[in-house]
Coordinates of C-alpha atoms in Angstrom, one line a residue:
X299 CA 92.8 106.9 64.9
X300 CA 89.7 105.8 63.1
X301 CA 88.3 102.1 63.4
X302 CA 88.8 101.6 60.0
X303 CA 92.6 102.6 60.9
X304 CA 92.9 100.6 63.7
X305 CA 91.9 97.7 61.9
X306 CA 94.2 98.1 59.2
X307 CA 97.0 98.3 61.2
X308 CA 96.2 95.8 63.8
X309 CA 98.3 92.5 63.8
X310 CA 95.9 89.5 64.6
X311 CA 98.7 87.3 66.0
X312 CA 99.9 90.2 68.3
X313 CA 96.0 90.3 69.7
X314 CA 95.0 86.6 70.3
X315 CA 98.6 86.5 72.0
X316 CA 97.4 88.7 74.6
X317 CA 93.4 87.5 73.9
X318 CA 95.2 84.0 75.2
X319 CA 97.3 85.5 78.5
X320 CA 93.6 87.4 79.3
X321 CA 91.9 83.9 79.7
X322 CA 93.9 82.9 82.2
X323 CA 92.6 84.0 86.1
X324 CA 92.1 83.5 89.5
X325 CA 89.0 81.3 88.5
X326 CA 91.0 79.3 85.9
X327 CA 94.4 79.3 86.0
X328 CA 95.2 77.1 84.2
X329 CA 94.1 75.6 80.4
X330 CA 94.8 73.3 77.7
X331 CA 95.5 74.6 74.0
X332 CA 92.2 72.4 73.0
X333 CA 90.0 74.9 75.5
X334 CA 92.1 77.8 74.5
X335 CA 91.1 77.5 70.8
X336 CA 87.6 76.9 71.6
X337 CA 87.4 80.2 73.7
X338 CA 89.5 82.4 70.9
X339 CA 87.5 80.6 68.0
X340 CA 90.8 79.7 66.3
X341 CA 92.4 76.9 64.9
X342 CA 94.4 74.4 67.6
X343 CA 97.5 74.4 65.8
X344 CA 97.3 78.6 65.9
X345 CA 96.8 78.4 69.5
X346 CA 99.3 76.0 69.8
X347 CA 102.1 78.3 67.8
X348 CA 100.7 81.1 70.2
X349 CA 101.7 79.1 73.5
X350 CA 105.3 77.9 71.9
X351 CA 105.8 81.6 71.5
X352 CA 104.6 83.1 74.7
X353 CA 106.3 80.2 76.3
X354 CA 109.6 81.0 74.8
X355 CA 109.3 84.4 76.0
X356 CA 108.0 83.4 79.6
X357 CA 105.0 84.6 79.5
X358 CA 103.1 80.8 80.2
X359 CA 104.4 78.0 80.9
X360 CA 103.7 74.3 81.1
X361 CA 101.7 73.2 84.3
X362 CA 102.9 70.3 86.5
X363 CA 100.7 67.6 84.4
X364 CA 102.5 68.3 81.1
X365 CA 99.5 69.0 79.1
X366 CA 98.1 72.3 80.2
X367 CA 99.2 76.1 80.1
X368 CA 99.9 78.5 83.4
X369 CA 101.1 81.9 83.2
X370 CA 104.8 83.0 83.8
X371 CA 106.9 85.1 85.7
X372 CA 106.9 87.3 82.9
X373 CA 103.3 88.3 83.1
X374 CA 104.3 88.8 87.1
X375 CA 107.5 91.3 85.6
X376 CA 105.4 93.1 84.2
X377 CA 102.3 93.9 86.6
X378 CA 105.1 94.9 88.8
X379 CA 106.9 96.8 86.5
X380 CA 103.5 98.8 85.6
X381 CA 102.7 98.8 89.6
X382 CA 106.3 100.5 89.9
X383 CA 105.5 103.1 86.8
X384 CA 102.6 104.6 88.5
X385 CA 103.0 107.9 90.6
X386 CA 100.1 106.8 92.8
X387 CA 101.3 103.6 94.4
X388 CA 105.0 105.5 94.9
X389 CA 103.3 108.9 96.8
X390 CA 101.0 106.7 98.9
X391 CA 103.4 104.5 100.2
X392 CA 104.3 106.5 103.3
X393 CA 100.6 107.8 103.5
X394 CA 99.4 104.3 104.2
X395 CA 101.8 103.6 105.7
X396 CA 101.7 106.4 108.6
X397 CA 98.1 105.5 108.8
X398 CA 99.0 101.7 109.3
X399 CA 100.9 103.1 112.3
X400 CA 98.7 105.6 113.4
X401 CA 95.6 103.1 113.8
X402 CA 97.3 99.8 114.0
X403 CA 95.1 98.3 111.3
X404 CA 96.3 97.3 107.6
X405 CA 96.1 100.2 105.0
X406 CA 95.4 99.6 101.1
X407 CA 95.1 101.2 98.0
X408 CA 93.2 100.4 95.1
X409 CA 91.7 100.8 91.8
X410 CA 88.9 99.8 89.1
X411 CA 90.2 97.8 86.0
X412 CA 86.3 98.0 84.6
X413 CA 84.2 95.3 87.1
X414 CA 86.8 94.7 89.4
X415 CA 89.1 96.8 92.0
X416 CA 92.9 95.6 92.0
X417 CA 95.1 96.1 95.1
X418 CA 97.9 98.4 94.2
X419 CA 99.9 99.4 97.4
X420 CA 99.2 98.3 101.0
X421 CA 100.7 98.3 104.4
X422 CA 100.1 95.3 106.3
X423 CA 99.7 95.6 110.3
X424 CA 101.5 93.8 112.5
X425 CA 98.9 91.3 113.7
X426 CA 97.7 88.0 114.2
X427 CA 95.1 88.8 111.7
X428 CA 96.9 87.5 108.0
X429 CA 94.7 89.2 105.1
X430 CA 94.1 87.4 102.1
X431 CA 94.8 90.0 100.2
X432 CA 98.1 91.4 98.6
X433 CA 99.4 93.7 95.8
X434 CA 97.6 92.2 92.7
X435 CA 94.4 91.1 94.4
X436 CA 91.4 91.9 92.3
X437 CA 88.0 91.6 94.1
X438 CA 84.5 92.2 92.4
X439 CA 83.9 96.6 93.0
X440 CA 80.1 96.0 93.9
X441 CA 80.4 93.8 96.2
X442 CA 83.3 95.3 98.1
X443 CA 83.5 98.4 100.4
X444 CA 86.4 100.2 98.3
X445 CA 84.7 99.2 95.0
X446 CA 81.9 101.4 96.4
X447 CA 84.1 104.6 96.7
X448 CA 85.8 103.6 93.2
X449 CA 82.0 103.4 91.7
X450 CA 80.5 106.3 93.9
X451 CA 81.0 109.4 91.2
X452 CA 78.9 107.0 88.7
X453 CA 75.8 108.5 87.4
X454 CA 73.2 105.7 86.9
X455 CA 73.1 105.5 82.9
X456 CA 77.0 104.7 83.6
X457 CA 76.7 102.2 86.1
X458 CA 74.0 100.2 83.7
X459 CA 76.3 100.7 80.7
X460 CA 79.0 98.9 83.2
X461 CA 76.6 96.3 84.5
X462 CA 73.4 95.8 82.1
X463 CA 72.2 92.5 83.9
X464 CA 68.9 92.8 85.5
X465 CA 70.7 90.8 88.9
X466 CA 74.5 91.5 90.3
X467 CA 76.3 88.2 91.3
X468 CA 75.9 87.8 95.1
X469 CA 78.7 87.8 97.4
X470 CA 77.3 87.8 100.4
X471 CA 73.8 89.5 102.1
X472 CA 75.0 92.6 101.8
X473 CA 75.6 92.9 98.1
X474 CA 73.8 95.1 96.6
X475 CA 71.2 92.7 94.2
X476 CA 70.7 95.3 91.4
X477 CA 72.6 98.0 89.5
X478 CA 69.8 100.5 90.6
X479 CA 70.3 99.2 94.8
X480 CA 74.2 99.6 93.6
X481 CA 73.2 103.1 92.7
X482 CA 71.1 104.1 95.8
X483 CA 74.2 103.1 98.1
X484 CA 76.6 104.9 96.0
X485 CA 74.8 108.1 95.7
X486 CA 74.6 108.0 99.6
X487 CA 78.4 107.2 99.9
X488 CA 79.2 109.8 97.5
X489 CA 77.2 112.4 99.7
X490 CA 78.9 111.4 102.6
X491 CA 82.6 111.3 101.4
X492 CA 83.3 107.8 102.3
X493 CA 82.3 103.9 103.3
X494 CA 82.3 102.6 106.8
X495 CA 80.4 99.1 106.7
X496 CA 80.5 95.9 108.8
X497 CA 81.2 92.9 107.3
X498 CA 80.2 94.0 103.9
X499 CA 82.3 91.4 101.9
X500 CA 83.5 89.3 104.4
X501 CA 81.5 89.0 107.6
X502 CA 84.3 89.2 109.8
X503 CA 86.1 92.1 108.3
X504 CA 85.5 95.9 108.2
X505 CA 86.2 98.9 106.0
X506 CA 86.7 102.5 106.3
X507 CA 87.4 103.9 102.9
X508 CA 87.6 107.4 101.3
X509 CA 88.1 108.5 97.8
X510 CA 91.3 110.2 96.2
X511 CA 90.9 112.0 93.3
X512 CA 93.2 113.3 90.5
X513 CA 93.6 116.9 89.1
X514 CA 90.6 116.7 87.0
X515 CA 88.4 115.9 89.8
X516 CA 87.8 112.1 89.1
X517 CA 88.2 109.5 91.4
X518 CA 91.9 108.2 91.3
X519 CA 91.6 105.5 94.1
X520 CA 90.5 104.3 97.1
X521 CA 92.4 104.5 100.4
X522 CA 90.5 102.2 103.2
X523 CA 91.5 100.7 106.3
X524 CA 90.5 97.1 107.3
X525 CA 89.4 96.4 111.0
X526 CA 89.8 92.2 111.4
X527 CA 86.4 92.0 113.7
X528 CA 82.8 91.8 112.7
X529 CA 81.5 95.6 113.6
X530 CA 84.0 98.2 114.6
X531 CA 84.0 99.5 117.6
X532 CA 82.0 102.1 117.9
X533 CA 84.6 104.0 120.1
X534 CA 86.9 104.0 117.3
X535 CA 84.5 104.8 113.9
X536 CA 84.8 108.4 114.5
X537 CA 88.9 109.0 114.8
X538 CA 88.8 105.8 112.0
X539 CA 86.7 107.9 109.5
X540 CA 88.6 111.3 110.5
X541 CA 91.9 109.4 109.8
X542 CA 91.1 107.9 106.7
X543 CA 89.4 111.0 105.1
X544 CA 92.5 113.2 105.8
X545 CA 94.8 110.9 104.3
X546 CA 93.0 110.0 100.8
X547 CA 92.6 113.6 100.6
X548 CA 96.6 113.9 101.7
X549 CA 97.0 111.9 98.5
X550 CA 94.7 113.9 96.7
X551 CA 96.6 116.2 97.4
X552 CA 99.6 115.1 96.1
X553 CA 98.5 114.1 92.7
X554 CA 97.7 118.1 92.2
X555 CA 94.0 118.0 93.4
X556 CA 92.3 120.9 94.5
X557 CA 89.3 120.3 96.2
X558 CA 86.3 123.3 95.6
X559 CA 86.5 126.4 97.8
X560 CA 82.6 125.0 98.7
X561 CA 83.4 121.9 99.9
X562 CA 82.7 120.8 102.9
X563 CA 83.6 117.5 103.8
X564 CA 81.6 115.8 106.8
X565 CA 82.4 113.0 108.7
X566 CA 79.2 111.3 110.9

């Protein structure tokens, strides 16, 4: 469908209803109608017919104060029911969850919604340890060791058409500073066929990722382990690494990918 189609059959109330549930995040979860219609560039009294609706369907609702807007367990209904739909969380389930066992350390699985990586699946490790993160969790993907793998089949004229500021935000001293650093770590990852980094996001945490691809050849996901210590033991990186690899390419695997007759995966 043309643009010119696409606008004509567009419905404007249909799109600054979902314009208004996308303003709401981690960062600002919650908002008054007046803010609302200053971010949508609408009239308050539109915004306000806008939250009546999407209240009266569930989708926000009032915060504790009265005044301001959250979202509802309807938004919630549907992430899971869209988590539920896809084949990829359902097949890696008992892959991460045999690696969970297998290593003793929490598995997860993730993938890119454009900047960000979103936690899809995971299997939690019986530990002291509590993670932060859970099913839902979306982290910045160039600041993180599985955004690296989701980014690492990016050629550079795609990674500046996905971040075309002359600095990335900073997360920590490992963060890459600039889109072309990004690039130099990814074309390295990509070589090697996965992440292992200490502390890369958080300095007391650890990743092992690997990539798993779909039938085409793209990447799919991320599979990754996290190791709750500072640097991993350097007894362990090499079964860690092994372990990791062979299961995102178990999922791989699954989702009818076929890796080339020529490739040869190393590890080290």
């Amino acid at each position: 469908m043309s643009s010119t189609d696409t606008s004509r059959y567009s419905v404007p109330g249909l799109e600054r209803g979902l314009r208004i549930l996308t303003e709401f995040t981690r960062e600002t979860p919650v908002l008054a109608a007046p803010e609302l219609a200053r971010r949508l560039d609408v009239p308050r009294t539109t915004v306000f017919r806008l939250l009546v609706t999407l209240e009266s369907l569930g989708f926000v609702e009032k915060a504790s104060n009265g005044r301001e807007y959250q979202l509802g367990t309807a938004v919630l209904k549907l992430g899971f029911e869209y988590l539920a739909s896809l084949a990829l969380t359902e097949l890696g389930r008992p892959i991460l969850e045999q690696l969970r066992d297998e290593l003793n350390y929490s598995a997860n699985l993730v993938i890119r919604d454009g900047r960000e990586v979103v936690y899809v699946q995971k299997a939690a490790a019986g530990s002291i340890f509590t993670s932060s993160v859970h099913i839902g969790t979306r982290l910045p993907a160039h600041a993180t060791v599985l955004g690296r793998v989701l980014l690492s089949h990016h050629g550079l004229h795609a990674l500046r058409a996905l971040y075309p500021e002359e600095q990335l935000k900073p997360y920590g001293r490992h963060t890459p500073a600039s889109t072309e650093a990004l690039y130099q770590l990814l074309k390295a990852d990509k070589e090697r066929g996965y992440v292992i980094a200490d502390g890369f996001f958080e300095s007391n945490i650890s990743t092992i990722a690997a990539p798993v691809f779909k039938q085409g050849g793209e990447v799919a996901a991320a599979l990754g382990v996290t190791v709750p210590e500072a640097k991993i033991p350097e007894s362990q990186r090499q079964t860690l690494i092994d372990k990791v690899v062979a299961a995102a390419a178990q999922l791989s695997e699954c989702l009818d990918y076929r890796a080339p007759a020529s490739t040869a995966r190393h590890a080290g």
